[in-house]
mmCIF file of C-alpha atoms and ligand atoms in Angstrom:
data_model
loop_
_atom_site.group_PDB
_atom_site.id
_atom_site.type_symbol
_atom_site.label_atom_id
_atom_site.label_comp_id
_atom_site.label_asym_id
_atom_site.label_seq_id
_atom_site.Cartn_x
_atom_site.Cartn_y
_atom_site.Cartn_z
ATOM 1 C CA MET A 1 19.417 -13.339 2.453
ATOM 2 C CA LYS A 2 16.534 -13.992 4.458
ATOM 3 C CA PHE A 3 13.968 -11.424 4.789
ATOM 4 C CA ASN A 4 14.814 -9.940 8.148
ATOM 5 C CA THR A 5 18.263 -9.276 7.148
ATOM 6 C CA LYS A 6 17.419 -7.813 3.993
ATOM 7 C CA THR A 7 15.397 -5.016 5.381
ATOM 8 C CA ILE A 8 18.815 -4.025 7.344
ATOM 9 C CA HIS A 9 21.518 -4.542 4.623
ATOM 10 C CA GLY A 10 19.176 -5.649 1.440
ATOM 11 C CA GLY A 11 21.058 -3.217 -1.842
ATOM 12 C CA GLN A 12 22.711 -1.377 0.631
ATOM 13 C CA GLU A 13 26.771 -0.374 0.856
ATOM 14 C CA HIS A 14 28.417 1.558 2.992
ATOM 15 C CA ASP A 15 28.776 5.425 1.483
ATOM 16 C CA PRO A 16 32.084 4.982 -0.464
ATOM 17 C CA ALA A 17 33.285 8.499 1.136
ATOM 18 C CA TYR A 18 33.766 7.967 4.349
ATOM 19 C CA GLY A 19 32.248 4.646 5.502
ATOM 20 C CA ALA A 20 29.136 6.245 6.992
ATOM 21 C CA VAL A 21 26.983 3.037 7.602
ATOM 22 C CA MET A 22 23.872 4.856 6.748
ATOM 23 C CA PRO A 23 23.863 6.826 3.841
ATOM 24 C CA PRO A 24 24.342 10.668 3.798
ATOM 25 C CA ILE A 25 21.393 12.903 2.908
ATOM 26 C CA TYR A 26 22.763 14.405 -0.095
ATOM 27 C CA GLN A 27 20.888 17.726 0.269
ATOM 28 C CA THR A 28 21.709 18.817 -3.385
ATOM 29 C CA SER A 29 20.014 19.644 -6.676
ATOM 30 C CA THR A 30 22.842 19.431 -8.727
ATOM 31 C CA TYR A 31 26.390 18.075 -9.215
ATOM 32 C CA ALA A 32 29.640 19.525 -10.439
ATOM 33 C CA GLN A 33 31.077 18.430 -13.882
ATOM 34 C CA ASN A 34 34.450 18.769 -14.938
ATOM 35 C CA THR A 35 33.547 18.813 -18.916
ATOM 36 C CA PRO A 36 29.924 18.359 -20.058
ATOM 37 C CA GLY A 37 29.192 14.933 -19.042
ATOM 38 C CA GLY A 38 31.959 14.385 -16.714
ATOM 39 C CA HIS A 39 30.121 13.739 -13.914
ATOM 40 C CA LYS A 40 30.244 10.756 -11.242
ATOM 41 C CA GLY A 41 26.837 9.192 -11.942
ATOM 42 C CA TYR A 42 24.693 11.911 -10.879
ATOM 43 C CA GLU A 43 23.651 14.745 -12.472
ATOM 44 C CA TYR A 44 20.273 16.593 -11.429
ATOM 45 C CA SER A 45 18.494 15.505 -8.593
ATOM 46 C CA ARG A 46 15.028 14.894 -10.108
ATOM 47 C CA THR A 47 16.787 12.241 -12.083
ATOM 48 C CA HIS A 48 19.605 10.243 -9.514
ATOM 49 C CA ASN A 49 20.171 11.024 -5.859
ATOM 50 C CA PRO A 50 22.576 8.882 -4.097
ATOM 51 C CA THR A 51 20.130 8.953 -0.881
ATOM 52 C CA ARG A 52 17.018 7.918 -2.936
ATOM 53 C CA HIS A 53 19.075 5.704 -5.089
ATOM 54 C CA ALA A 54 19.720 3.933 -1.791
ATOM 55 C CA LEU A 55 16.346 3.512 -0.719
ATOM 56 C CA GLU A 56 15.243 2.475 -4.279
ATOM 57 C CA LYS A 57 17.979 -0.474 -4.042
ATOM 58 C CA ALA A 58 16.161 -1.350 -0.412
ATOM 59 C CA PHE A 59 12.397 -0.804 -1.766
ATOM 60 C CA ALA A 60 13.992 -3.531 -4.837
ATOM 61 C CA SER A 61 15.888 -5.918 -2.475
ATOM 62 C CA ILE A 62 12.697 -6.518 0.091
ATOM 63 C CA GLU A 63 10.354 -7.175 -2.588
ATOM 64 C CA ASN A 64 12.427 -9.025 -4.385
ATOM 65 C CA GLY A 65 13.063 -7.059 -7.489
ATOM 66 C CA THR A 66 15.345 -5.548 -9.426
ATOM 67 C CA HIS A 67 14.588 -2.146 -10.015
ATOM 68 C CA GLY A 68 12.956 0.085 -7.053
ATOM 69 C CA LEU A 69 11.581 4.006 -7.918
ATOM 70 C CA ALA A 70 10.731 6.059 -5.030
ATOM 71 C CA PHE A 71 8.445 9.152 -5.505
ATOM 72 C CA GLY A 72 6.599 11.880 -3.912
ATOM 73 C CA SER A 73 3.811 9.947 -2.870
ATOM 74 C CA GLY A 74 1.916 6.585 -3.017
ATOM 75 C CA LEU A 75 -0.707 8.522 -5.664
ATOM 76 C CA ALA A 76 2.447 9.752 -7.398
ATOM 77 C CA ALA A 77 3.789 6.367 -7.634
ATOM 78 C CA ILE A 78 -0.031 5.132 -8.913
ATOM 79 C CA ASP A 79 0.151 8.046 -11.493
ATOM 80 C CA ALA A 80 3.356 6.747 -13.105
ATOM 81 C CA VAL A 81 2.149 3.377 -13.619
ATOM 82 C CA MET A 82 -0.920 4.788 -15.607
ATOM 83 C CA LYS A 83 1.214 6.746 -17.897
ATOM 84 C CA LEU A 84 2.462 3.232 -19.192
ATOM 85 C CA LEU A 85 -1.102 3.349 -20.908
ATOM 86 C CA LYS A 86 -2.446 5.196 -23.930
ATOM 87 C CA PRO A 87 -5.978 6.635 -24.917
ATOM 88 C CA GLY A 88 -8.420 3.741 -25.465
ATOM 89 C CA ASP A 89 -6.692 1.476 -23.017
ATOM 90 C CA GLU A 90 -8.692 -0.216 -20.324
ATOM 91 C CA VAL A 91 -8.060 -0.889 -16.811
ATOM 92 C CA ILE A 92 -9.328 -3.762 -14.401
ATOM 93 C CA SER A 93 -9.424 -2.508 -11.119
ATOM 94 C CA THR A 94 -10.693 -3.926 -7.328
ATOM 95 C CA ASN A 95 -13.680 -2.181 -6.430
ATOM 96 C CA ASP A 96 -12.754 -2.194 -3.135
ATOM 97 C CA LEU A 97 -9.372 0.221 -2.936
ATOM 98 C CA TYR A 98 -8.133 3.458 -1.357
ATOM 99 C CA GLY A 99 -10.707 6.198 -2.332
ATOM 100 C CA GLY A 100 -7.722 8.399 -3.710
ATOM 101 C CA THR A 101 -6.763 5.940 -6.219
ATOM 102 C CA TYR A 102 -10.168 5.713 -7.280
ATOM 103 C CA ARG A 103 -10.376 9.477 -7.747
ATOM 104 C CA LEU A 104 -6.990 9.496 -9.184
ATOM 105 C CA PHE A 105 -8.587 6.868 -12.004
ATOM 106 C CA THR A 106 -12.129 8.151 -12.419
ATOM 107 C CA LYS A 107 -11.345 11.997 -12.055
ATOM 108 C CA ILE A 108 -8.247 12.341 -14.225
ATOM 109 C CA PHE A 109 -7.391 9.057 -16.073
ATOM 110 C CA GLU A 110 -10.799 8.877 -17.494
ATOM 111 C CA ASP A 111 -10.550 12.324 -18.644
ATOM 112 C CA PHE A 112 -7.517 11.126 -20.738
ATOM 113 C CA GLY A 113 -9.440 8.494 -22.706
ATOM 114 C CA ILE A 114 -8.606 5.203 -20.269
ATOM 115 C CA LYS A 115 -11.499 3.065 -19.372
ATOM 116 C CA PHE A 116 -11.756 1.825 -15.718
ATOM 117 C CA HIS A 117 -13.854 -1.310 -14.890
ATOM 118 C CA PHE A 118 -14.193 -1.630 -10.874
ATOM 119 C CA ILE A 119 -14.808 -5.253 -9.949
ATOM 120 C CA GLY A 120 -15.141 -7.728 -7.303
ATOM 121 C CA MET A 121 -12.176 -10.175 -7.826
ATOM 122 C CA GLU A 122 -12.713 -12.561 -4.665
ATOM 123 C CA ASN A 123 -13.149 -15.050 -7.428
ATOM 124 C CA SER A 124 -10.218 -14.365 -9.344
ATOM 125 C CA LYS A 125 -12.096 -15.492 -12.610
ATOM 126 C CA ASN A 126 -14.293 -12.786 -12.393
ATOM 127 C CA ILE A 127 -11.763 -10.716 -14.310
ATOM 128 C CA THR A 128 -11.977 -12.724 -17.482
ATOM 129 C CA GLN A 129 -15.709 -11.688 -18.750
ATOM 130 C CA TYR A 130 -13.965 -7.880 -18.784
ATOM 131 C CA ILE A 131 -10.805 -8.693 -20.767
ATOM 132 C CA ASN A 132 -11.083 -7.515 -24.366
ATOM 133 C CA ALA A 133 -8.455 -6.412 -27.255
ATOM 134 C CA ASN A 134 -7.785 -2.938 -25.273
ATOM 135 C CA THR A 135 -7.388 -4.340 -21.649
ATOM 136 C CA LYS A 136 -3.874 -3.671 -20.736
ATOM 137 C CA LEU A 137 -3.624 -3.664 -16.953
ATOM 138 C CA VAL A 138 -5.330 -5.225 -13.981
ATOM 139 C CA TRP A 139 -5.158 -3.240 -10.780
ATOM 140 C CA VAL A 140 -5.148 -5.070 -7.497
ATOM 141 C CA GLU A 141 -5.144 -4.402 -3.917
ATOM 142 C CA THR A 142 -5.162 -7.001 -1.341
ATOM 143 C CA PRO A 143 -6.073 -6.507 1.600
ATOM 144 C CA THR A 144 -8.347 -4.084 0.211
ATOM 145 C CA ASN A 145 -8.544 -0.416 1.812
ATOM 146 C CA PRO A 146 -10.927 -0.678 3.754
ATOM 147 C CA MET A 147 -12.563 -4.056 3.527
ATOM 148 C CA LEU A 148 -9.569 -6.334 3.856
ATOM 149 C CA ASN A 149 -11.095 -8.288 1.157
ATOM 150 C CA ILE A 150 -8.326 -10.895 -0.108
ATOM 151 C CA ILE A 151 -7.634 -11.541 -3.827
ATOM 152 C CA ASP A 152 -5.607 -14.790 -4.783
ATOM 153 C CA ILE A 153 -2.414 -12.999 -6.596
ATOM 154 C CA LYS A 154 -1.656 -15.856 -8.212
ATOM 155 C CA GLY A 155 -4.750 -17.031 -9.741
ATOM 156 C CA ILE A 156 -4.848 -13.506 -11.296
ATOM 157 C CA ALA A 157 -1.504 -13.807 -12.544
ATOM 158 C CA GLN A 158 -2.142 -16.954 -14.265
ATOM 159 C CA ILE A 159 -4.885 -15.015 -16.150
ATOM 160 C CA THR A 160 -2.878 -12.051 -16.864
ATOM 161 C CA LYS A 161 -0.294 -13.902 -18.266
ATOM 162 C CA ALA A 162 -2.361 -16.073 -20.672
ATOM 163 C CA HIS A 163 -3.866 -12.571 -22.088
ATOM 164 C CA LYS A 164 -0.303 -10.852 -21.648
ATOM 165 C CA LEU A 165 -2.001 -7.975 -19.596
ATOM 166 C CA LEU A 166 0.236 -6.198 -16.823
ATOM 167 C CA LEU A 167 -0.584 -7.106 -13.306
ATOM 168 C CA ALA A 168 0.027 -4.376 -10.534
ATOM 169 C CA VAL A 169 -0.629 -5.112 -7.058
ATOM 170 C CA ASP A 170 -0.626 -2.468 -4.299
ATOM 171 C CA ASN A 171 1.223 -3.994 -1.434
ATOM 172 C CA THR A 172 0.718 -1.087 1.172
ATOM 173 C CA PHE A 173 -1.703 -3.062 3.555
ATOM 174 C CA ALA A 174 0.447 -6.227 3.556
ATOM 175 C CA THR A 175 3.846 -5.012 3.374
ATOM 176 C CA PRO A 176 6.509 -7.486 1.624
ATOM 177 C CA TYR A 177 6.798 -8.724 5.335
ATOM 178 C CA LEU A 178 3.518 -10.595 4.576
ATOM 179 C CA GLN A 179 3.327 -10.962 0.969
ATOM 180 C CA ARG A 180 5.653 -10.648 -1.964
ATOM 181 C CA PRO A 181 3.809 -9.873 -5.143
ATOM 182 C CA LEU A 182 6.361 -10.156 -7.963
ATOM 183 C CA ASP A 183 7.321 -14.060 -6.664
ATOM 184 C CA LEU A 184 3.474 -14.454 -6.955
ATOM 185 C CA GLY A 185 3.438 -13.679 -10.881
ATOM 186 C CA ALA A 186 2.445 -9.408 -10.295
ATOM 187 C CA ASP A 187 4.552 -7.194 -12.818
ATOM 188 C CA ILE A 188 4.383 -4.145 -10.587
ATOM 189 C CA VAL A 189 4.242 -3.749 -6.699
ATOM 190 C CA MET A 190 3.107 -0.612 -5.802
ATOM 191 C CA HIS A 191 3.508 1.166 -1.850
ATOM 192 C CA SER A 192 2.179 3.863 0.006
ATOM 193 C CA ALA A 193 5.091 4.196 1.672
ATOM 194 C CA THR A 194 3.746 6.708 3.616
ATOM 195 C CA LYS A 195 2.171 3.832 5.785
ATOM 196 C CA TYR A 196 4.199 0.802 6.812
ATOM 197 C CA MET A 197 7.238 1.111 4.520
ATOM 198 C CA GLY A 198 8.294 4.707 6.627
ATOM 199 C CA GLY A 199 6.643 3.428 9.650
ATOM 200 C CA HIS A 200 6.470 6.549 11.926
ATOM 201 C CA SER A 201 3.640 8.847 10.251
ATOM 202 C CA ASP A 202 6.351 11.696 9.285
ATOM 203 C CA VAL A 203 6.660 11.440 5.685
ATOM 204 C CA VAL A 204 4.691 11.091 2.592
ATOM 205 C CA MET A 205 6.109 8.768 -0.186
ATOM 206 C CA GLY A 206 5.328 6.222 -2.839
ATOM 207 C CA ALA A 207 6.896 3.425 -4.057
ATOM 208 C CA LEU A 208 7.293 1.221 -7.249
ATOM 209 C CA VAL A 209 9.065 -1.946 -7.825
ATOM 210 C CA VAL A 210 9.489 -4.237 -10.938
ATOM 211 C CA LYS A 211 11.499 -7.130 -12.427
ATOM 212 C CA ASP A 212 11.829 -6.690 -15.771
ATOM 213 C CA ASN A 213 14.198 -4.616 -17.509
ATOM 214 C CA ALA A 214 12.213 -2.963 -20.018
ATOM 215 C CA ILE A 215 9.194 -2.138 -17.607
ATOM 216 C CA ALA A 216 11.681 -0.540 -15.363
ATOM 217 C CA GLU A 217 13.171 1.460 -18.424
ATOM 218 C CA ARG A 218 9.901 2.829 -18.619
ATOM 219 C CA LEU A 219 9.087 3.635 -15.713
ATOM 220 C CA TYR A 220 12.314 5.627 -14.558
ATOM 221 C CA PHE A 221 11.712 7.409 -17.843
ATOM 222 C CA ILE A 222 8.042 8.528 -16.605
ATOM 223 C CA GLN A 223 9.782 9.135 -13.052
ATOM 224 C CA ASN A 224 12.148 11.315 -14.430
ATOM 225 C CA ALA A 225 10.159 13.074 -17.414
ATOM 226 C CA SER A 226 6.878 13.632 -14.998
ATOM 227 C CA GLY A 227 8.957 14.869 -12.125
ATOM 228 C CA ALA A 228 7.120 13.119 -9.098
ATOM 229 C CA VAL A 229 10.365 12.398 -6.687
ATOM 230 C CA CYS A 230 10.726 12.642 -3.416
ATOM 231 C CA GLY A 231 13.504 14.252 -1.367
ATOM 232 C CA PRO A 232 16.709 13.067 0.092
ATOM 233 C CA GLN A 233 15.316 13.484 3.817
ATOM 234 C CA ASP A 234 12.464 11.586 3.264
ATOM 235 C CA SER A 235 14.532 9.104 1.432
ATOM 236 C CA PHE A 236 16.577 8.925 4.350
ATOM 237 C CA LEU A 237 13.406 8.386 6.779
ATOM 238 C CA VAL A 238 11.893 5.878 4.768
ATOM 239 C CA LEU A 239 15.485 3.694 4.542
ATOM 240 C CA ARG A 240 15.910 4.337 8.031
ATOM 241 C CA GLY A 241 12.005 2.953 8.494
ATOM 242 C CA ILE A 242 12.415 -0.067 6.381
ATOM 243 C CA LYS A 243 15.152 -1.548 8.862
ATOM 244 C CA THR A 244 12.659 -1.727 11.425
ATOM 245 C CA LEU A 245 9.965 -3.156 9.322
ATOM 246 C CA HIS A 246 10.305 -6.429 10.043
ATOM 247 C CA VAL A 247 10.135 -6.293 14.078
ATOM 248 C CA ARG A 248 7.220 -3.499 13.903
ATOM 249 C CA MET A 249 5.176 -6.065 11.488
ATOM 250 C CA GLN A 250 5.651 -8.514 13.733
ATOM 251 C CA ARG A 251 4.003 -6.628 16.700
ATOM 252 C CA HIS A 252 1.723 -5.042 14.154
ATOM 253 C CA CYS A 253 0.426 -8.560 13.374
ATOM 254 C CA GLU A 254 0.293 -9.759 17.297
ATOM 255 C CA ASN A 255 -1.975 -6.539 18.078
ATOM 256 C CA GLY A 256 -4.094 -6.721 14.974
ATOM 257 C CA LYS A 257 -5.148 -10.629 16.332
ATOM 258 C CA ALA A 258 -5.754 -9.482 19.691
ATOM 259 C CA VAL A 259 -7.834 -5.839 18.608
ATOM 260 C CA ALA A 260 -9.523 -8.323 16.148
ATOM 261 C CA GLN A 261 -10.670 -11.001 18.502
ATOM 262 C CA PHE A 262 -11.717 -8.705 21.229
ATOM 263 C CA LEU A 263 -14.210 -6.769 18.851
ATOM 264 C CA ALA A 264 -15.365 -10.084 17.736
ATOM 265 C CA SER A 265 -16.437 -11.083 20.752
ATOM 266 C CA HIS A 266 -18.118 -7.890 21.811
ATOM 267 C CA PRO A 267 -21.717 -7.563 22.279
ATOM 268 C CA LYS A 268 -22.023 -4.284 20.625
ATOM 269 C CA VAL A 269 -19.922 -4.959 17.626
ATOM 270 C CA GLU A 270 -21.961 -6.107 14.513
ATOM 271 C CA GLN A 271 -19.205 -7.481 12.093
ATOM 272 C CA VAL A 272 -15.355 -7.525 12.177
ATOM 273 C CA TYR A 273 -13.292 -7.462 8.543
ATOM 274 C CA TRP A 274 -9.753 -9.332 9.088
ATOM 275 C CA PRO A 275 -8.504 -11.799 7.041
ATOM 276 C CA GLY A 276 -7.123 -13.886 9.952
ATOM 277 C CA PHE A 277 -10.621 -15.049 10.836
ATOM 278 C CA GLU A 278 -11.463 -18.741 9.720
ATOM 279 C CA SER A 279 -14.859 -17.493 8.914
ATOM 280 C CA HIS A 280 -13.182 -14.709 6.163
ATOM 281 C CA PRO A 281 -14.390 -15.576 2.639
ATOM 282 C CA ASN A 282 -10.724 -15.687 1.578
ATOM 283 C CA HIS A 283 -9.368 -16.629 4.658
ATOM 284 C CA HIS A 284 -7.450 -19.715 2.464
ATOM 285 C CA ILE A 285 -5.979 -17.493 0.463
ATOM 286 C CA ALA A 286 -4.718 -14.914 2.625
ATOM 287 C CA LYS A 287 -3.128 -18.126 4.566
ATOM 288 C CA GLN A 288 -1.160 -19.220 1.218
ATOM 289 C CA GLN A 289 -0.585 -15.744 -0.042
ATOM 290 C CA MET A 290 0.739 -14.067 3.256
ATOM 291 C CA ASP A 291 2.962 -14.973 6.279
ATOM 292 C CA ASP A 292 0.470 -13.483 8.748
ATOM 293 C CA PHE A 293 -2.780 -11.395 8.643
ATOM 294 C CA GLY A 294 -1.958 -8.043 9.409
ATOM 295 C CA GLY A 295 -2.519 -4.841 11.701
ATOM 296 C CA MET A 296 -5.766 -3.572 9.701
ATOM 297 C CA LEU A 297 -9.034 -4.273 10.548
ATOM 298 C CA SER A 298 -12.961 -2.687 10.336
ATOM 299 C CA PHE A 299 -15.874 -3.188 11.860
ATOM 300 C CA THR A 300 -19.362 -1.841 12.401
ATOM 301 C CA SER A 301 -21.126 -1.422 15.335
ATOM 302 C CA LYS A 302 -24.615 -3.058 16.039
ATOM 303 C CA GLY A 303 -27.642 -1.016 14.716
ATOM 304 C CA ASN A 304 -25.534 0.055 11.426
ATOM 305 C CA ASP A 305 -25.762 3.733 13.125
ATOM 306 C CA TYR A 306 -23.592 6.400 11.932
ATOM 307 C CA ASP A 307 -24.027 8.515 14.869
ATOM 308 C CA ALA A 308 -22.923 5.302 16.851
ATOM 309 C CA ALA A 309 -19.760 4.958 14.626
ATOM 310 C CA ILE A 310 -18.706 9.063 15.419
ATOM 311 C CA LYS A 311 -19.863 8.595 18.910
ATOM 312 C CA ILE A 312 -16.692 5.163 19.100
ATOM 313 C CA VAL A 313 -14.097 7.121 17.353
ATOM 314 C CA GLU A 314 -14.397 10.448 19.218
ATOM 315 C CA LYS A 315 -14.359 8.592 22.508
ATOM 316 C CA LEU A 316 -11.480 6.587 21.383
ATOM 317 C CA LYS A 317 -7.971 8.422 23.348
ATOM 318 C CA ILE A 318 -4.843 6.371 22.362
ATOM 319 C CA PHE A 319 -6.418 5.069 18.691
ATOM 320 C CA THR A 320 -5.972 8.771 17.255
ATOM 321 C CA LEU A 321 -8.826 9.717 14.781
ATOM 322 C CA ALA A 322 -6.766 10.428 11.422
ATOM 323 C CA GLU A 323 -6.219 9.953 8.079
ATOM 324 C CA SER A 324 -3.613 7.431 6.864
ATOM 325 C CA LEU A 325 -2.288 3.563 8.826
ATOM 326 C CA GLY A 326 0.803 1.908 9.022
ATOM 327 C CA GLY A 327 2.740 3.769 12.094
ATOM 328 C CA VAL A 328 4.043 3.055 15.143
ATOM 329 C CA GLU A 329 0.836 4.679 16.567
ATOM 330 C CA SER A 330 -2.898 3.438 16.581
ATOM 331 C CA LEU A 331 -5.280 5.372 14.524
ATOM 332 C CA SER A 332 -9.059 5.071 13.921
ATOM 333 C CA GLY A 333 -10.880 6.270 10.987
ATOM 334 C CA HIS A 334 -14.101 6.770 9.436
ATOM 335 C CA PRO A 335 -13.939 5.762 5.993
ATOM 336 C CA ALA A 336 -17.095 7.271 4.554
ATOM 337 C CA SER A 337 -16.285 10.567 5.441
ATOM 338 C CA MET A 338 -12.528 10.545 5.752
ATOM 339 C CA THR A 339 -10.341 8.058 3.458
ATOM 340 C CA HIS A 340 -13.167 7.039 0.854
ATOM 341 C CA ALA A 341 -15.324 10.187 0.543
ATOM 342 C CA SER A 342 -14.123 10.777 -2.797
ATOM 343 C CA ILE A 343 -16.326 7.481 -3.884
ATOM 344 C CA PRO A 344 -19.909 7.955 -4.822
ATOM 345 C CA LYS A 345 -22.013 6.841 -1.569
ATOM 346 C CA GLU A 346 -24.052 3.984 -4.063
ATOM 347 C CA GLU A 347 -20.670 3.104 -5.138
ATOM 348 C CA ARG A 348 -19.220 2.376 -1.826
ATOM 349 C CA GLU A 349 -21.872 1.140 -0.090
ATOM 350 C CA LYS A 350 -22.073 -1.558 -2.643
ATOM 351 C CA THR A 351 -18.458 -2.601 -1.327
ATOM 352 C CA GLY A 352 -19.507 -2.393 2.289
ATOM 353 C CA VAL A 353 -18.292 1.290 3.098
ATOM 354 C CA VAL A 354 -21.376 1.943 5.060
ATOM 355 C CA ASP A 355 -21.642 4.570 7.561
ATOM 356 C CA SER A 356 -21.445 2.894 10.077
ATOM 357 C CA LEU A 357 -17.917 1.136 9.238
ATOM 358 C CA ILE A 358 -14.669 1.956 11.253
ATOM 359 C CA ARG A 359 -11.067 1.091 10.356
ATOM 360 C CA LEU A 360 -8.240 0.445 12.341
ATOM 361 C CA SER A 361 -5.058 0.862 12.138
ATOM 362 C CA VAL A 362 -3.739 -1.210 15.086
ATOM 363 C CA GLY A 363 -0.096 0.264 15.946
ATOM 364 C CA ILE A 364 2.730 -1.363 18.296
ATOM 365 C CA GLU A 365 1.796 0.411 21.890
ATOM 366 C CA ASP A 366 0.953 -2.363 24.851
ATOM 367 C CA ILE A 367 -2.259 -4.599 24.037
ATOM 368 C CA ASP A 368 -3.330 -4.092 27.253
ATOM 369 C CA ASP A 369 -3.939 0.046 27.073
ATOM 370 C CA LEU A 370 -5.091 -0.631 22.993
ATOM 371 C CA LEU A 371 -8.063 -2.814 24.508
ATOM 372 C CA ALA A 372 -9.100 -0.859 27.492
ATOM 373 C CA ASP A 373 -9.565 2.158 24.954
ATOM 374 C CA LEU A 374 -11.540 -0.075 22.823
ATOM 375 C CA LYS A 375 -13.416 -1.140 25.700
ATOM 376 C CA GLN A 376 -14.319 2.359 26.820
ATOM 377 C CA ALA A 377 -15.220 3.738 24.002
ATOM 378 C CA ILE A 378 -17.127 1.105 22.557
ATOM 379 C CA GLY A 379 -19.227 0.758 25.662
HETATM 380 O O1 LIG B 401 -1.421 8.957 0.827
HETATM 381 P P1 LIG B 401 -0.487 8.175 -0.464
HETATM 382 O O2 LIG B 401 1.118 8.190 -0.074
HETATM 383 O O3 LIG B 401 -0.524 9.029 -1.585
HETATM 384 O O4 LIG B 401 -0.796 6.740 -0.797
HETATM 385 C C1 LIG B 401 -2.279 6.845 -1.449
HETATM 386 C C2 LIG B 401 -2.741 5.237 -0.933
HETATM 387 C C3 LIG B 401 -2.279 4.156 -1.881
HETATM 388 N N1 LIG B 401 -2.697 2.890 -1.535
HETATM 389 C C4 LIG B 401 -3.091 2.616 -0.531
HETATM 390 C C5 LIG B 401 -3.796 1.452 -0.251
HETATM 391 C C6 LIG B 401 -3.442 3.647 0.185
HETATM 392 O O5 LIG B 401 -3.893 3.286 1.758
HETATM 393 C C7 LIG B 401 -2.895 5.014 0.124
HETATM 394 C C8 LIG B 401 -3.230 6.206 1.008
HETATM 395 N N2 LIG B 401 -4.512 5.689 1.995
HETATM 396 C C9 LIG B 401 -4.581 6.496 2.891
HETATM 397 C C10 LIG B 401 -4.239 8.065 3.137
HETATM 398 C C11 LIG B 401 -5.690 5.866 3.890
HETATM 399 O O6 LIG B 401 -5.842 6.756 5.063
HETATM 400 O O7 LIG B 401 -5.991 5.303 3.811
#
């Protein structure tokens, strides 16, 4: 089945009770048993819920995995991955990544004895010097949030396989429409399903997909034992979102490209970060591992001036100033004071998250309106 069919049918069956084409919202915490253990496959909704199960099968299908798991947020999904580890274990992570992920790693899991190395992975070989007997996991975001760096998943996977390390890829920015990390050698793919998967800015959710039975079993155990699951209503909404992922992504990519080109030719814009430019340092890798370049980009205005950046985001009208990304509506963000404020200034500035940086999540509105909005705001 091809991707554009999988988003609609992958892993999905009509509901066995009445043939409902969309799975009903099974708004129940528990299920009747005729004798202890005598149930129809569902006992308690933290463990299993039919609506969540339908969504988890869809996640697995579109990421070319065998098992999907849905969580109450993207961070809850990452939290579950980190619980595969033990005190003394070490993780090598991209140094440019969502601020909340950095906070979870440094403010929660470091206290539980896990050591993190945050490094630039634009050259995949960089990771080898950080590998030692305690290294267990490599954490990759690509494209990275918010600098749109591109990491070579296949290149990293060759190294992690040789050293028997787990490779987890946060595929939130790309989505499986553009990039399928499991096919490139990753062991775990993670999503903030809050973003493109849901696609309508009305749900907070996380997802994991794997293709190995032993990892899946352990993650299902953690999901049930720790309990950070999502509810049936949210599962229904994200399943509905996935059904249009391919058409939304197609437009996100078209509009993203037009906005990137507009900004690159604007005299008041200093630098545009978008993997579709031939001048992007890892454009050749983006071209290999992604089917298009997505709807996320960041830019700085000339003079690298904090006040100028704030003025622009305040003036934008169609681009709403807000945290998050990946919805049908365009959003702007100021990473240094919003999504990445939990990363110390000296750390974030090393990766380019300067005070003048603006991040755009380009939506699927009419491109003429989006460009006119940017024109009036940048001046
Ligand atoms: O917000 P939540 O669903 O918990 O997902 C966290 C997360 C994980 N990974 C990436 C790449 C993300 O972008 C996020 C959430 N990011 C934002 C809220 C943001 O505006 O960047």
